[in-house]
Phi, psi and omega in degrees: 000130180282154179227153181220141172276133180229151180235143175295134177243144180242040180291134182238353182217167177297327178295322178295318180294319179297318179297323178298317181291322179296335179272012174085024180240159179241124176291145181216165176224141178248128181224172177105159181076196183272347181279160179286160176299145184234127179269127179223174173223150180225161180292128179294323181298313181291320178300316181297325178294328178283327180295333180287346180275140179292139176081020181300318183287351178245016181247139177285133179248137174264113177269128175263102185253102181051045176088357180248127182274140178220121177280130182223167178234123177298132183242318182212135180237132177257137182240153172288128186293340182263307184271345182063024177272144178293133182243345179194150178216141176256138177240137175259129177296137177266111180259121180306131178090341180282143178265140180228160173263134182207143176270126182247132180291152177260132178240141179245133182235164177062044175301323187288346180250019176265115179301324180296318178291324178296330180273010177097008179296159183243129178274107178267111182268114181276320181229119176270344175222149178231129179278129181239156170246119187207159174298146184300333181272002181234034180284116179287144178291327180197160171261114187262129178242125184267123181267002182300123177078006184280132181258167175299137179100346180276154180226160179244123178245166183298333179292341181273358181263131178270116180250152178294158178300132181092351179259121182224150174289150179285338175274113181244158175092353176210147182269082189285154183274137176262318181198159176225153174252101187263162177291154179298146182288331179243118179272133179281127180289139177293145180290143180284141176293157183300326181297321181292321180294322180293322180295322180294327182289343181267001181291158181298143180297148182258172174065011175067026181293323183252359181222122180262146179292149180292137179277156178299136178092346178289145181282125176280156182300131178087001180246152176242149177287136178267139178287146179293143180289141178283145178285136178270000000 
């Protein structure tokens, strides 16, 4: 579980928030549960290092706020449209026993032991994330799909995924597809045997390069020229 140091902030104006950002911090807010919303700030440098990790938005973070720990879940991050730097983040309080909705990334393993992929098959990923409803203490880091032994034509549906008790997809009533292993779009032609190539080389030359058409009046083989009949 990742942890972050956070400080209570008492910003009351846009100028206060701007000054906070200039000092290398990102304003944040903690909401949810029976407690009031809480304004805090965190180090932008440390936040960016966590943002680079896969699954940050589906991982519980422990905020250390003035010596008091609070488990939270990142919910929304605002970025500067020009610099792409984080400018604000919302955290949801994690209340034990409470159920939350969260998008969990899908991971595929054992690509190298899939016969279908070895034969040129293509893994078509329909869903890279799946929204789940689960207790806050049972949030999976990822939905893992094993490609070991998978052949071309096989598919992965949500019913093939083993989820912990109490964890359910938010899409109910249909067994939706996560990914399929399809045949390659371009089939490689089999190489011609040497005998076939040799036979093609013995065919008659084309375009009349070695054989000219017979001209009018030329004697064809087996024919004789007839003398013109005398006028009577």
